[in-house]
mmCIF file with all atom_site columns, C-alpha atoms in Angstrom:
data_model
loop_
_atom_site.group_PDB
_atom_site.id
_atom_site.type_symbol
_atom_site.label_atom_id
_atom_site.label_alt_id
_atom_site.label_comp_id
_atom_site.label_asym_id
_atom_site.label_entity_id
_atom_site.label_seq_id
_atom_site.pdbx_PDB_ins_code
_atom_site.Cartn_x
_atom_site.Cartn_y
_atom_site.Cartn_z
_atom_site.occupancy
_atom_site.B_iso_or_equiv
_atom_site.pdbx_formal_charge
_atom_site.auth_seq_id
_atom_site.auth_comp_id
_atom_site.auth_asym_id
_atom_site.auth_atom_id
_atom_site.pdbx_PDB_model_num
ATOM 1   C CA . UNK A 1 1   ? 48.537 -9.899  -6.025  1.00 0.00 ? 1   UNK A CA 1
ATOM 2   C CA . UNK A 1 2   ? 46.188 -7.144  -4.901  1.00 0.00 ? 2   UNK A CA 1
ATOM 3   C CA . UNK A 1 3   ? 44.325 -7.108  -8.345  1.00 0.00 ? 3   UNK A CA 1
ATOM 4   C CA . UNK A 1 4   ? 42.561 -10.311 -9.202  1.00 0.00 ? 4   UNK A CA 1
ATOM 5   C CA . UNK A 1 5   ? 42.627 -11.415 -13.023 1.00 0.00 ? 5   UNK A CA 1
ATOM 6   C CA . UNK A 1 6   ? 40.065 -12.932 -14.652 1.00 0.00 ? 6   UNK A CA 1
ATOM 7   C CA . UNK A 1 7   ? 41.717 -14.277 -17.437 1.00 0.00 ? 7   UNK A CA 1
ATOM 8   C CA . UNK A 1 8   ? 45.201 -15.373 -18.521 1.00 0.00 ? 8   UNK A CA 1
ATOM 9   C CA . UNK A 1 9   ? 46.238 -12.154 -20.470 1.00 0.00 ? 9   UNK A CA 1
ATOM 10  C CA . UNK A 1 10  ? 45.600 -9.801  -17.412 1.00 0.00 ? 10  UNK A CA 1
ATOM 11  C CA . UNK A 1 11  ? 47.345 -11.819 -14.893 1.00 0.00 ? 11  UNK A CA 1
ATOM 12  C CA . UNK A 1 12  ? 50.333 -12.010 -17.139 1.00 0.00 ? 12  UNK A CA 1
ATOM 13  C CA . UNK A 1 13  ? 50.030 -8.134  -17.431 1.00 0.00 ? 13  UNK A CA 1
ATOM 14  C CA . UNK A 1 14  ? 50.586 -7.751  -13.719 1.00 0.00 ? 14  UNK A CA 1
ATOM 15  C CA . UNK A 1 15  ? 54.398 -9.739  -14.061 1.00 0.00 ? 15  UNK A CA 1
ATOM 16  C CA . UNK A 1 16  ? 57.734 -8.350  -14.431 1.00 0.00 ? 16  UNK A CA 1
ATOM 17  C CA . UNK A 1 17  ? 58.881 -9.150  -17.909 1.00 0.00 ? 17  UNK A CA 1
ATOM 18  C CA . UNK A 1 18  ? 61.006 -12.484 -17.592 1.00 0.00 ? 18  UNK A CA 1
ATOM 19  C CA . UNK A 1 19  ? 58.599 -14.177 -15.319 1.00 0.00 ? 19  UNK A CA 1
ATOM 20  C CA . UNK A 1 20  ? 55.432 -13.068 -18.032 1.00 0.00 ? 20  UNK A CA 1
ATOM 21  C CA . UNK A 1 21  ? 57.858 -14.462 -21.022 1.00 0.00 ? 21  UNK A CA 1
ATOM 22  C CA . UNK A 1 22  ? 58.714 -17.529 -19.091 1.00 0.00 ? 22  UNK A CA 1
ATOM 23  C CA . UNK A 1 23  ? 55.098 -18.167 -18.420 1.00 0.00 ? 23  UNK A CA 1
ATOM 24  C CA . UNK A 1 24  ? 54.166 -17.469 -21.880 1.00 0.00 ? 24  UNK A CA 1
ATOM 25  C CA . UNK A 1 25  ? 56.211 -19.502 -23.582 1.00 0.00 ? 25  UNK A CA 1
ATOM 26  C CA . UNK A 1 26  ? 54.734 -22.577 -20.807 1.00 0.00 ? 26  UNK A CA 1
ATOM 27  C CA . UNK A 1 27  ? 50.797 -21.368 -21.996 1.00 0.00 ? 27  UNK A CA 1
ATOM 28  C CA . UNK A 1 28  ? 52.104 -21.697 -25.511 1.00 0.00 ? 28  UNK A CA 1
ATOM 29  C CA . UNK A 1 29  ? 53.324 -24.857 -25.058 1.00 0.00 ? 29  UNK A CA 1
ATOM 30  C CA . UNK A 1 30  ? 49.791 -26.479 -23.210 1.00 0.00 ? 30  UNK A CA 1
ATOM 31  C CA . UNK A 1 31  ? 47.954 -25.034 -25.746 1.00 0.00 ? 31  UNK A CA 1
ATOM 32  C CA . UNK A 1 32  ? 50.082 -26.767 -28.847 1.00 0.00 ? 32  UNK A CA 1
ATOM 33  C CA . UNK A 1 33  ? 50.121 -30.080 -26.636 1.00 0.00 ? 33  UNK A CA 1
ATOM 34  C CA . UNK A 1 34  ? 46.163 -29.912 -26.173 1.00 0.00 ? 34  UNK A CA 1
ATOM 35  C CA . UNK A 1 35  ? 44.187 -27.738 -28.219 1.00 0.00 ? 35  UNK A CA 1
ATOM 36  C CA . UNK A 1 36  ? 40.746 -28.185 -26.866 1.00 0.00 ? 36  UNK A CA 1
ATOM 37  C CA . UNK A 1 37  ? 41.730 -27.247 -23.799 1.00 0.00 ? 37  UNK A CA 1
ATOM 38  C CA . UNK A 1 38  ? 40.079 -24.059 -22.645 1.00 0.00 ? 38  UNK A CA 1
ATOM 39  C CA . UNK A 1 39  ? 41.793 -21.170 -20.025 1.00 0.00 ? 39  UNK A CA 1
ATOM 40  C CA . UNK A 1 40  ? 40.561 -20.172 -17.031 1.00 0.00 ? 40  UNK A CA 1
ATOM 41  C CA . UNK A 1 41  ? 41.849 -18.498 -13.869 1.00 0.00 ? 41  UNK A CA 1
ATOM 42  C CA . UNK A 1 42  ? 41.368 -21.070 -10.677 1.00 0.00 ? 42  UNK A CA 1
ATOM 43  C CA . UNK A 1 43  ? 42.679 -20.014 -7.659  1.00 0.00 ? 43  UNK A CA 1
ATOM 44  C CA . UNK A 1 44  ? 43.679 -17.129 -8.965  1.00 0.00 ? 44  UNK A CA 1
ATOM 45  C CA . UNK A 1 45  ? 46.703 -18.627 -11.288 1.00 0.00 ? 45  UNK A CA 1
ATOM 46  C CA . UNK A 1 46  ? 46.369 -19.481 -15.003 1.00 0.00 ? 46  UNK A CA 1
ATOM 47  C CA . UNK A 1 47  ? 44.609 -22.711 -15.514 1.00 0.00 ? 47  UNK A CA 1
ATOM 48  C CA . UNK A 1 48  ? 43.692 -24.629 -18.032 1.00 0.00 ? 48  UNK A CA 1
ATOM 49  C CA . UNK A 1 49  ? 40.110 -27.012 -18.121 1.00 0.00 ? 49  UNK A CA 1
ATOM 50  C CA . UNK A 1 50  ? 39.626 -30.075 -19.997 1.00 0.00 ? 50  UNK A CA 1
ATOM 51  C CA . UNK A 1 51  ? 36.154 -31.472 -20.879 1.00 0.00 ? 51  UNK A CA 1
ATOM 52  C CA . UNK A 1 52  ? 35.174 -29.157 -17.918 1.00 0.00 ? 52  UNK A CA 1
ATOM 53  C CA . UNK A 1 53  ? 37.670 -30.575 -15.556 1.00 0.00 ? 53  UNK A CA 1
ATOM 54  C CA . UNK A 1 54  ? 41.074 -28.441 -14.223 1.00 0.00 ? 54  UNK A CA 1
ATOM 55  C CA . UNK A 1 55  ? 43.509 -29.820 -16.177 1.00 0.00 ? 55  UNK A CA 1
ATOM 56  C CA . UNK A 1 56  ? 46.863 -27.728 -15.414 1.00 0.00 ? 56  UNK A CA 1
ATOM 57  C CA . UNK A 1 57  ? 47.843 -24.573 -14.233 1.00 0.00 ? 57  UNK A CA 1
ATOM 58  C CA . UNK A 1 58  ? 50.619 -22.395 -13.457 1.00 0.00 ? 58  UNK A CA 1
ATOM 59  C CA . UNK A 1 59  ? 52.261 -19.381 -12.084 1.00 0.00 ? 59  UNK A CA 1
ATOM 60  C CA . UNK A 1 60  ? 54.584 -17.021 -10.778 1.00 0.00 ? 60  UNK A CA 1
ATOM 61  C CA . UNK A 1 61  ? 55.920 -16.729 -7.181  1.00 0.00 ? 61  UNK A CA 1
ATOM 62  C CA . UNK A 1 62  ? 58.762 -13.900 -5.616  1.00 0.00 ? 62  UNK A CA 1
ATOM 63  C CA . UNK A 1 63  ? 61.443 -15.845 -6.761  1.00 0.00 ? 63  UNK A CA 1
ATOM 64  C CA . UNK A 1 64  ? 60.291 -18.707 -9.574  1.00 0.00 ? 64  UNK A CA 1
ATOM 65  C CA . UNK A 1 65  ? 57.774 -19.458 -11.817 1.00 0.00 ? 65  UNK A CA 1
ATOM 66  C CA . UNK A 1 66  ? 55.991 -22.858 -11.007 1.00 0.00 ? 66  UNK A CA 1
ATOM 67  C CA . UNK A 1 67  ? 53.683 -25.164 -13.644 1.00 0.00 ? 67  UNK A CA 1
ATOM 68  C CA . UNK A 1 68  ? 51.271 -27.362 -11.507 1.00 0.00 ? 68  UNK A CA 1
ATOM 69  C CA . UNK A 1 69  ? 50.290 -30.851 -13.954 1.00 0.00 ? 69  UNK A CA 1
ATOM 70  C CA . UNK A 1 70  ? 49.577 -32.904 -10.950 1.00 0.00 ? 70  UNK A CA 1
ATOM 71  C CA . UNK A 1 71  ? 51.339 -35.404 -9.044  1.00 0.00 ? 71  UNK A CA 1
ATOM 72  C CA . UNK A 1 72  ? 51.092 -38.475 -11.384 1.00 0.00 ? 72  UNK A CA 1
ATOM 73  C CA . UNK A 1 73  ? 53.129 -36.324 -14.473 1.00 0.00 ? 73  UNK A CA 1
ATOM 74  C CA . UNK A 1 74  ? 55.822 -35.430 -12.173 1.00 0.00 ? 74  UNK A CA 1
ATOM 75  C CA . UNK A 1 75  ? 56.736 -39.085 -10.941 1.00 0.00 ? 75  UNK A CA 1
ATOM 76  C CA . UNK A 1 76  ? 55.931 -40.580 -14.751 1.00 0.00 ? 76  UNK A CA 1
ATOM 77  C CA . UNK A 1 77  ? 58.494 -38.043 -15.798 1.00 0.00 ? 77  UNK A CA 1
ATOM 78  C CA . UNK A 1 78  ? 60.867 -38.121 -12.799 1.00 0.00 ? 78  UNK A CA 1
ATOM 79  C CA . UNK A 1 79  ? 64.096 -38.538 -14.657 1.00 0.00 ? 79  UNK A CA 1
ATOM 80  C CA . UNK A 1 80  ? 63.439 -35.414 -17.210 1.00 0.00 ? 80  UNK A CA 1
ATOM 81  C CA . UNK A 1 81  ? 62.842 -33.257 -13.690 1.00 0.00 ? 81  UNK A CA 1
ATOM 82  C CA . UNK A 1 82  ? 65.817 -34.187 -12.035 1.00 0.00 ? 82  UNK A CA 1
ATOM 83  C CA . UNK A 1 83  ? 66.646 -30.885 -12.808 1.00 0.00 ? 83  UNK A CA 1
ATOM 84  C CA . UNK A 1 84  ? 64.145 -29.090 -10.977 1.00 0.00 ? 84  UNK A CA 1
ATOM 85  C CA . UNK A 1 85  ? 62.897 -28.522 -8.151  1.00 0.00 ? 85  UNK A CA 1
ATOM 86  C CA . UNK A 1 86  ? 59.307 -30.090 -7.734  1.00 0.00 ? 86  UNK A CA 1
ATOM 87  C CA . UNK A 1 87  ? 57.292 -31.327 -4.370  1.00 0.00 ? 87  UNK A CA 1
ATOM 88  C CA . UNK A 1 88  ? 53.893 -32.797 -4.704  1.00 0.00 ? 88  UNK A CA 1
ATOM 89  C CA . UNK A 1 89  ? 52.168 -31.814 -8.162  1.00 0.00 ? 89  UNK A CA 1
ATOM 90  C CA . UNK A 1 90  ? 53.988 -28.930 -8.762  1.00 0.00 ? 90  UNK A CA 1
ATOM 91  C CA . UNK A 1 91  ? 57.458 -28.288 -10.936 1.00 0.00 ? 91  UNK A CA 1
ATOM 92  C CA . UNK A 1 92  ? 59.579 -25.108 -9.536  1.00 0.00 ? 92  UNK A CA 1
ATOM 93  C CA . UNK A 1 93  ? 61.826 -23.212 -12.233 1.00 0.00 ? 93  UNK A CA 1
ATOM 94  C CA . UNK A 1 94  ? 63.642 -20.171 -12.456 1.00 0.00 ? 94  UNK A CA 1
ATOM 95  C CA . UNK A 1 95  ? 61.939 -17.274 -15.019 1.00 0.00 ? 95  UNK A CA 1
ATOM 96  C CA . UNK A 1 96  ? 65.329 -17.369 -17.037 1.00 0.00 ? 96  UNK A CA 1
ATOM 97  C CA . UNK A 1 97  ? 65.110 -20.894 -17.845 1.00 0.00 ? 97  UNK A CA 1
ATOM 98  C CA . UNK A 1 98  ? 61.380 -21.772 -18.741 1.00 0.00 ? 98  UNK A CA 1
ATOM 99  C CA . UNK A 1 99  ? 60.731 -25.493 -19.015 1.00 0.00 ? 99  UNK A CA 1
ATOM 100 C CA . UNK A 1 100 ? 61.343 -26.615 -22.621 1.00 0.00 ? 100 UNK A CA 1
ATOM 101 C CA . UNK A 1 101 ? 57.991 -27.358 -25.074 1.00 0.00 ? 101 UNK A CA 1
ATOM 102 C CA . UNK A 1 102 ? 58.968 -31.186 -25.688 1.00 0.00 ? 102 UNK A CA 1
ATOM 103 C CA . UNK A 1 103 ? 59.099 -31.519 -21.602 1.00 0.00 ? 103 UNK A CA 1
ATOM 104 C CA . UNK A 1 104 ? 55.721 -29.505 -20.798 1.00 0.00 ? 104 UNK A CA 1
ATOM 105 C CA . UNK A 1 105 ? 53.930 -32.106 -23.890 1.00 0.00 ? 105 UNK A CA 1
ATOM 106 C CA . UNK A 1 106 ? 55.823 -34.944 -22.150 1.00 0.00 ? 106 UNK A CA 1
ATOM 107 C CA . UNK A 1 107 ? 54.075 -33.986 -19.060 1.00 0.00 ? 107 UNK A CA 1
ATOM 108 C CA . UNK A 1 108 ? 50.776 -32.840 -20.167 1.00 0.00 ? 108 UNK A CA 1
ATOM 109 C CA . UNK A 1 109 ? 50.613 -36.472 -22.388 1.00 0.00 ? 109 UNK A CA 1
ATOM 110 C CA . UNK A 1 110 ? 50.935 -37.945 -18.503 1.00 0.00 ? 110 UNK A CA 1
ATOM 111 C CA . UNK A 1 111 ? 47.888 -35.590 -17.377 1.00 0.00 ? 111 UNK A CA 1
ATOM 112 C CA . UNK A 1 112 ? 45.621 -36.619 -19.667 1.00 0.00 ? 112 UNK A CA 1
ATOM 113 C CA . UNK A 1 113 ? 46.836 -40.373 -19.271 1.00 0.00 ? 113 UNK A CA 1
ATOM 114 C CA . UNK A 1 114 ? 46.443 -39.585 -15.407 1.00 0.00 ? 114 UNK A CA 1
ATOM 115 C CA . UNK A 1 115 ? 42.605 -38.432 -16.348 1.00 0.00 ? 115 UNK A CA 1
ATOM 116 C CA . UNK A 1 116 ? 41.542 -41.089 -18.183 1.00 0.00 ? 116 UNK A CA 1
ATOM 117 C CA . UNK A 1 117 ? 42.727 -43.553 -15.447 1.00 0.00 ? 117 UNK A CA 1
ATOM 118 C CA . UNK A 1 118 ? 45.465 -45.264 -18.040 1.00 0.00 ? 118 UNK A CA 1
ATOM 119 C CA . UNK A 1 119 ? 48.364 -44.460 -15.702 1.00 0.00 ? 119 UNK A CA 1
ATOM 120 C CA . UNK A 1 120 ? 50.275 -47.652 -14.212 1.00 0.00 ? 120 UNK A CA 1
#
């Protein structure tokens, strides 16, 4: 992306429309799972911060749409990904078929576990 957004709404603006709908529906989602969290651009994708700490984030590529919860989420929740294609903290997915709201809370539960250091 030539233009660099400084918040959520504007780098959504820049996406065709399956990828933006895909990627709202994901924002939607964090935000219902964890309320106090706050949104931010990092690295230039949508982010989300927790108590001042990056929490999630997520974004769109050429060909998918990716959410980023970290890598102890995506092995916690290993059998609901099976699905998906994911590599090391981050969850691949096609803009057609954004990742449903009880699976991003599933995950996001495991970040915040993962942050308070009560994962196994």
């Amino acid at each position: 992306m030539a233009i660099k957004p400084r918040t959520i709404d504007e780098y959504l603006a820049l996406l065709d429309e399956d990828k933006r709908a895909a990627l709202e529906k994901l924002r939607r989602a964090i935000q219902a799972a964890v309320p106090e969290a706050r949104e931010c651009i990092s690295y230039q994708v949508p982010a989300f911060r927790l108590h001042g700490k990056l929490f999630v984030s997520f974004g769109a590529a050429k060909s998918h749409c990716a959410f980023y919860p970290g890598t102890w989420p995506i092995e916690a929740c290993e059998a609901d990904l099976a699905a998906y294609d994911t590599s090391k903290g981050t969850i691949r997915f096609p803009p057609g078929k954004p990742l449903p709201a009880t699976l991003v809370k599933k995950l996001v539960k495991a970040r915040l576990a993962d942050m308070a250091g009560r994962m196994p």
